[in-house]
Structure formats: structure tokens, C-alpha cells
XYZ file of C-alpha atoms in Angstrom:
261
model
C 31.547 -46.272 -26.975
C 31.569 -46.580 -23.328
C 32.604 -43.185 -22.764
C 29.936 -41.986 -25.014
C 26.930 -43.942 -23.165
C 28.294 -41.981 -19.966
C 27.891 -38.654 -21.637
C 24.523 -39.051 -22.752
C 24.016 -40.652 -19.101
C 24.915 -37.510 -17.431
C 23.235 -35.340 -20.177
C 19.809 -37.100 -19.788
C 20.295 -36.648 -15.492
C 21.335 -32.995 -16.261
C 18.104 -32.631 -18.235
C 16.281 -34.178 -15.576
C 17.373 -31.170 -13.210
C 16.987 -29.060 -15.065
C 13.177 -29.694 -15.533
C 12.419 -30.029 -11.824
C 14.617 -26.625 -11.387
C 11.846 -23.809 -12.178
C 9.626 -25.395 -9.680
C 11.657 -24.695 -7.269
C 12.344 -20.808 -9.090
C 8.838 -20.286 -8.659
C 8.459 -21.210 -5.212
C 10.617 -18.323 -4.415
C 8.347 -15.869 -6.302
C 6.085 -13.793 -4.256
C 2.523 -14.450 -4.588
C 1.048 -11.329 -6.105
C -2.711 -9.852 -6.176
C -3.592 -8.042 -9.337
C -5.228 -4.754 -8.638
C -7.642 -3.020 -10.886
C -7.949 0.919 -11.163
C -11.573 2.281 -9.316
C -10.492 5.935 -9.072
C -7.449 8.153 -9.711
C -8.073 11.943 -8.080
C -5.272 14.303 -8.336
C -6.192 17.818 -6.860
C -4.688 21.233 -7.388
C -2.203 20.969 -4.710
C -0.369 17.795 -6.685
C -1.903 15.591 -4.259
C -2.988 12.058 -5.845
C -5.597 9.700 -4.403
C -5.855 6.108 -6.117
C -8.187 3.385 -5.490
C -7.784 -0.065 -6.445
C -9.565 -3.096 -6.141
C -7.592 -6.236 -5.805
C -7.694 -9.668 -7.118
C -8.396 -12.202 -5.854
C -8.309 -10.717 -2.154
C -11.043 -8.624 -3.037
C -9.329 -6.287 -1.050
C -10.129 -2.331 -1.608
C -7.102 0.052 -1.177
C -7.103 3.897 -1.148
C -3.663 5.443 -1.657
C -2.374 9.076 -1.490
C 0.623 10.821 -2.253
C 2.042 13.852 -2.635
C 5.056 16.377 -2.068
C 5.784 16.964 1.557
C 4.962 20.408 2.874
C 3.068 21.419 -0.344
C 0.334 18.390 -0.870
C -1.624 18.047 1.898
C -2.582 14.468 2.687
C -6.380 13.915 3.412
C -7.477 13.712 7.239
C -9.096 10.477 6.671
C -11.753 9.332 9.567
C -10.477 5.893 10.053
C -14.037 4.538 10.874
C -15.753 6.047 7.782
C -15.977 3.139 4.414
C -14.254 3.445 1.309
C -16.979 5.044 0.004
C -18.011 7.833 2.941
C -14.056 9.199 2.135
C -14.706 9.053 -1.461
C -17.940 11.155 -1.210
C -15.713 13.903 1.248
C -13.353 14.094 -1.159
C -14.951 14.805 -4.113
C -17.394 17.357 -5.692
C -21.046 15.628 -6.842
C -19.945 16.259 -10.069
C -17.607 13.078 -9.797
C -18.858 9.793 -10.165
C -18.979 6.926 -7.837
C -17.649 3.330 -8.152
C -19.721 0.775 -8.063
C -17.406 -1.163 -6.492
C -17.286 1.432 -3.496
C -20.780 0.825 -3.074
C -20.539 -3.162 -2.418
C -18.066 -2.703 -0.402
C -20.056 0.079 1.969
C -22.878 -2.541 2.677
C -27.081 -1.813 2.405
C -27.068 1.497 4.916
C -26.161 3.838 2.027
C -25.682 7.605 2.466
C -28.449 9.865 1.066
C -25.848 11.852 -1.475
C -25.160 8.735 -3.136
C -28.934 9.842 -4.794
C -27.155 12.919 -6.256
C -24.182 11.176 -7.954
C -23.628 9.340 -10.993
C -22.626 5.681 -10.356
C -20.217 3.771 -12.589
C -18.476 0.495 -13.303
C -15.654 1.963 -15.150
C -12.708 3.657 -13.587
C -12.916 7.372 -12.574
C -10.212 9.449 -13.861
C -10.428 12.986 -12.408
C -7.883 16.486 -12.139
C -7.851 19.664 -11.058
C -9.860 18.840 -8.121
C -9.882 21.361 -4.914
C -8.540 19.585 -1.589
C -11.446 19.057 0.871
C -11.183 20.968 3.528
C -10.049 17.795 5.962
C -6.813 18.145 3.971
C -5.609 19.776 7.070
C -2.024 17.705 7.134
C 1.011 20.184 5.805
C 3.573 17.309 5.314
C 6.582 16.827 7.264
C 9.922 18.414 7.220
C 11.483 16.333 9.796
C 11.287 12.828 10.048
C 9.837 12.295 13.180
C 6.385 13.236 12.322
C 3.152 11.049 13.065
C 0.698 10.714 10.424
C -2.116 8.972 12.485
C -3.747 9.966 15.343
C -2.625 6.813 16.977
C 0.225 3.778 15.828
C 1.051 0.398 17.030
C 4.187 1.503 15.439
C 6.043 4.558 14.760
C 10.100 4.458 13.260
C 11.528 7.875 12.791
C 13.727 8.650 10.139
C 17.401 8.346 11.313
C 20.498 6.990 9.216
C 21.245 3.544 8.779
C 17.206 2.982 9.232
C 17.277 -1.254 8.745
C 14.641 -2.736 6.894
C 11.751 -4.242 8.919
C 8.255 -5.750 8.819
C 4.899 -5.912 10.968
C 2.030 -8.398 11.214
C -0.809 -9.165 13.028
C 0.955 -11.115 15.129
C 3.203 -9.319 16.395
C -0.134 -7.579 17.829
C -1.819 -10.561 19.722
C -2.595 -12.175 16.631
C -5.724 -11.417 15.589
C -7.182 -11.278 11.989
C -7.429 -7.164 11.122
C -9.839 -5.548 8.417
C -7.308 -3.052 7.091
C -3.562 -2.320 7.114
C -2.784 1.493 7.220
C 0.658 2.661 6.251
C 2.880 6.214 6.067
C 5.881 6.719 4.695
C 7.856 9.396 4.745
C 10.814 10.257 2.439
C 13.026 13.150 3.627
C 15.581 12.275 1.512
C 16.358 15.761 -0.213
C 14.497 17.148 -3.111
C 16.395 16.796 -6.401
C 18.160 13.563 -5.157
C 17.772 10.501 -7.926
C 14.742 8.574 -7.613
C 16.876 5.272 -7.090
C 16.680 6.351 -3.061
C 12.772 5.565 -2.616
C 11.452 4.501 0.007
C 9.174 1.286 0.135
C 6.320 -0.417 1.234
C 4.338 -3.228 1.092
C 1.095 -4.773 2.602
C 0.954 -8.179 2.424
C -2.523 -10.790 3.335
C -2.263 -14.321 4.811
C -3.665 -16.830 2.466
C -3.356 -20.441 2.734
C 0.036 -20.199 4.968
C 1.331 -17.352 2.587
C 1.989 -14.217 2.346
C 0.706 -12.782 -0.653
C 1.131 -9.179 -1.664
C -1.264 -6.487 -2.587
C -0.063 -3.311 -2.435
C 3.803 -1.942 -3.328
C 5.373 1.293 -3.755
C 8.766 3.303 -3.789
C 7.815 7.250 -2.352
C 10.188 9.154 -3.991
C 12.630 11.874 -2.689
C 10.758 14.358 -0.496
C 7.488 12.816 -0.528
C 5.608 11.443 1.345
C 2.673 8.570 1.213
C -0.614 7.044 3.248
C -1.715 3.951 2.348
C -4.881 2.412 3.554
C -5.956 -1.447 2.204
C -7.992 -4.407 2.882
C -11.809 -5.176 3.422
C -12.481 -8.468 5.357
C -10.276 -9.397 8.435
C -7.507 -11.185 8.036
C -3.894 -11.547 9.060
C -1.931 -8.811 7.468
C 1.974 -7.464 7.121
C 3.853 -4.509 6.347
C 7.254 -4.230 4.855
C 9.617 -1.535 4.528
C 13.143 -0.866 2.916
C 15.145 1.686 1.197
C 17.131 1.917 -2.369
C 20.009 3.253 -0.146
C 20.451 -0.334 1.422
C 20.191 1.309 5.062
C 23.628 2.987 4.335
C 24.267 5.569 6.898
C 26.290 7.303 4.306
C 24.271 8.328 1.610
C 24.143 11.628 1.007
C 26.082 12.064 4.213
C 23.405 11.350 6.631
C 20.325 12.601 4.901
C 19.125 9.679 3.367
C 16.386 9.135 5.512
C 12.885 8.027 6.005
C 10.168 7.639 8.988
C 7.869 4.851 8.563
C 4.533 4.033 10.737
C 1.283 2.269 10.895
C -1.628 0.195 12.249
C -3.672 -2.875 11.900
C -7.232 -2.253 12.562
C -10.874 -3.357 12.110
């Protein structure tokens, strides 16, 4: 009988870990924004622009992607809104977010008269690059995207993982985090050897993450995201684990960006 009221003893503390466990589980989860589909434009070339709105950051993101040398990523002016790219980059036929709007502020531009304007999400192909597609792509991994970094890794074998905040830039809070990848991993090779990143906001004294994608074999990928300042971080990886090995030295991938306001 004794040995018995031991057993359930230990059962009942068991139990009792048990149910304190998953708090601790869930701690280790990241903190994740939901984002909601504005706009998905993919134009002749097999370029694709998205836009998303996140939740609960609030935070607007425009992404494009495409096959390097043969999709041309847009020339984006880095001081123009959300919504002056959007109205570059598509024909008035296309209609406008009204999320893109908010965002832009009461000094609206005078095409925005000549557009439709919707709530629900635009879903557009066949579109003609803009002219300000100028970008061919890179073949070689030590190609700059931007016209100016705070940092710039070229692809090289054996690339380690590594992130980027706004403090390791004097610490102040940043409107947007811009990010390019590029995957020069051969054409053909299995999509396990992406290339990632991910854009991250401070909230509360965490990280919480917005934005997260694996660019593919031979592809390459500009990210911009955010709307209010804030503190901000980039992380990168590979699904090669930084092996200098794989595919005998031409797994590879340059990664660079910015933090700005």
C-alpha cells in the first residue's frame, strides 16, 4: 500500500510538470505578425511583386522576385511611398489599395483621380515591366542590389548564417528594413537549398517577425517592409547548413541591405 501511495505521488508531481511544460514550449515560439494580401502583380518577364499588410505591426511590405538574369527587379526610388511605386508599376487600368492610400498620408498624387480604388486584394498578370525595371539579375554573387548598403555579404562557400539590427547601426528606431537576396545556387538544383530571410520588429523587448522567405535556386529577391520607425532585424541562412561542400562549392548566396527612414 505504501508503495502504491508513492506511485500515485510521483504520478500526480509528473502531472504537475507536465502542465507547467508548454509554457515554457511556447516561450520558445517566435512571435509572428499575420500578413494580409493588398496586391499580387506578376508581369510578362515572370517577375512577381506582392504587397502585404501586416498584423498587428501595421507594417506595409512590398516584395519582388523573380529568375536572375531573365526577371528584372523594379528600380525602386527608395524615397517614393508604397503607393507612388505602386502607381509606376502599374497601368491605370489596375486598381489601387486602399490601404496604400492610408499609408501615403493627405498629399495624394493627381493619378490617384484616374484609378479605381479598392479594399479587396488586387490580383493582376500579364503585366508589362515598367520601364525602371532596368536591373538584369546577377550571375555572380557579388552583385549590389541598392544603390547604397550598410551591409553587403557576397556569395562565397561556407557563407555562416547572420543577422542585422538597428543597433548594430547607432541604434536608432528605422521606418523600413530593405533586403536582397541572391541565390546562385544552380538552376535545376532541389528547392531544399533556398536561401532565407527574415525581417523582424522590436515590440515590447521582442523580436517579432513579419516577413519570411526561402529564394529558390537561381533567383533572386528584394524585399522592402515596415511603415513607422522602429527597431528592426534581418536574418539570413541557408538549407545547405553553410556547408562548403554542397554541390562542390556552388551552393552559394550574396545577401545585403539597409535600415532606413
Amino acid at each position: 500500500m505504501r508503495n502504491m501511495r508513492t506511485a500515485l505521488s510521483l504520478t500526480a508531481a509528473i502531472a504537475t510538470v507536465l502542465l507547467l511544460t508548454p509554457a515554457t514550449a511556447t516561450a520558445a515560439t517566435e512571435e509572428t505578425d499575420v500578413d494580409i494580401q493588398l496586391a499580387q502583380l506578376t508581369y510578362t518577364s515572370g517577375l512577381v511583386v506582392d504587397l502585404t499588410d501586416s498584423r498587428p505591426s501595421n507594417d506595409i511590405g512590398l516584395v519582388q522576385t523573380g529568375l536572375i538574369g531573365r526577371a528584372a527587379l523594379i528600380a525602386r526610388d527608395r524615397d517614393d511611398s508604397y503607393l507612388e511605386t505602386y502607381l509606376k508599376i502599374t497601368p491605370r487600368s489596375v486598381a489601387v489599395p486602399q490601404r496604400l492610400i492610408e499609408d501615403h498620408g493627405p498629399d495624394l498624387p493627381e493619378e490617384l483621380r484616374l484609378r479605381v480604388i479598392t479594399t479587396s486584394p488586387v490580383v493582376v498578370d500579364g503585366l508589362t515591366a515598367p520601364s525602371s525595371a532596368t536591373i538584369t539579375g546577377a550571375a555572380a554573387c557579388n552583385f549590389t542590389w541598392y544603390g547604397w548598403t550598410m551591409w553587403h555579404d557576397t556569395g562565397v562557400p561556407g557563407l555562416a548564417p547572420k543577422s542585422y539590427t538597428t543597433y548594430d547601426f547607432g541604434g536608432y528606431k528605422e521606418r523600413y528594413a530593405d533586403s536582397y537576396v541572391a541565390n546562385c545556387t544552380p538552376p535545376g538544383s532541389p528547392s531544399y537549398l533556398y536561401a532565407q530571410h527574415r525581417i523582424y520588429y522590436r515590440l515590447a523587448g521582442n523580436w517579432v517577425k513579419h516577413f519570411d522567405s526561402k529564394v529558390a535556386p537561381w533567383h533572386h529577391q528584394a524585399a522592402w517592409k515596415g511603415t513607422v520607425k522602429n527597431h528592426r532585424k534581418v536574418v539570413y541562412n541557408d538549407g545547405w547548413d553553410s556547408s562548403p561542400n554542397c554541390g562542390g562549392g556552388t551552393c552559394v548566396y550574396t545577401r545585403e541591405g539597409r535600415f532606413t527612414s
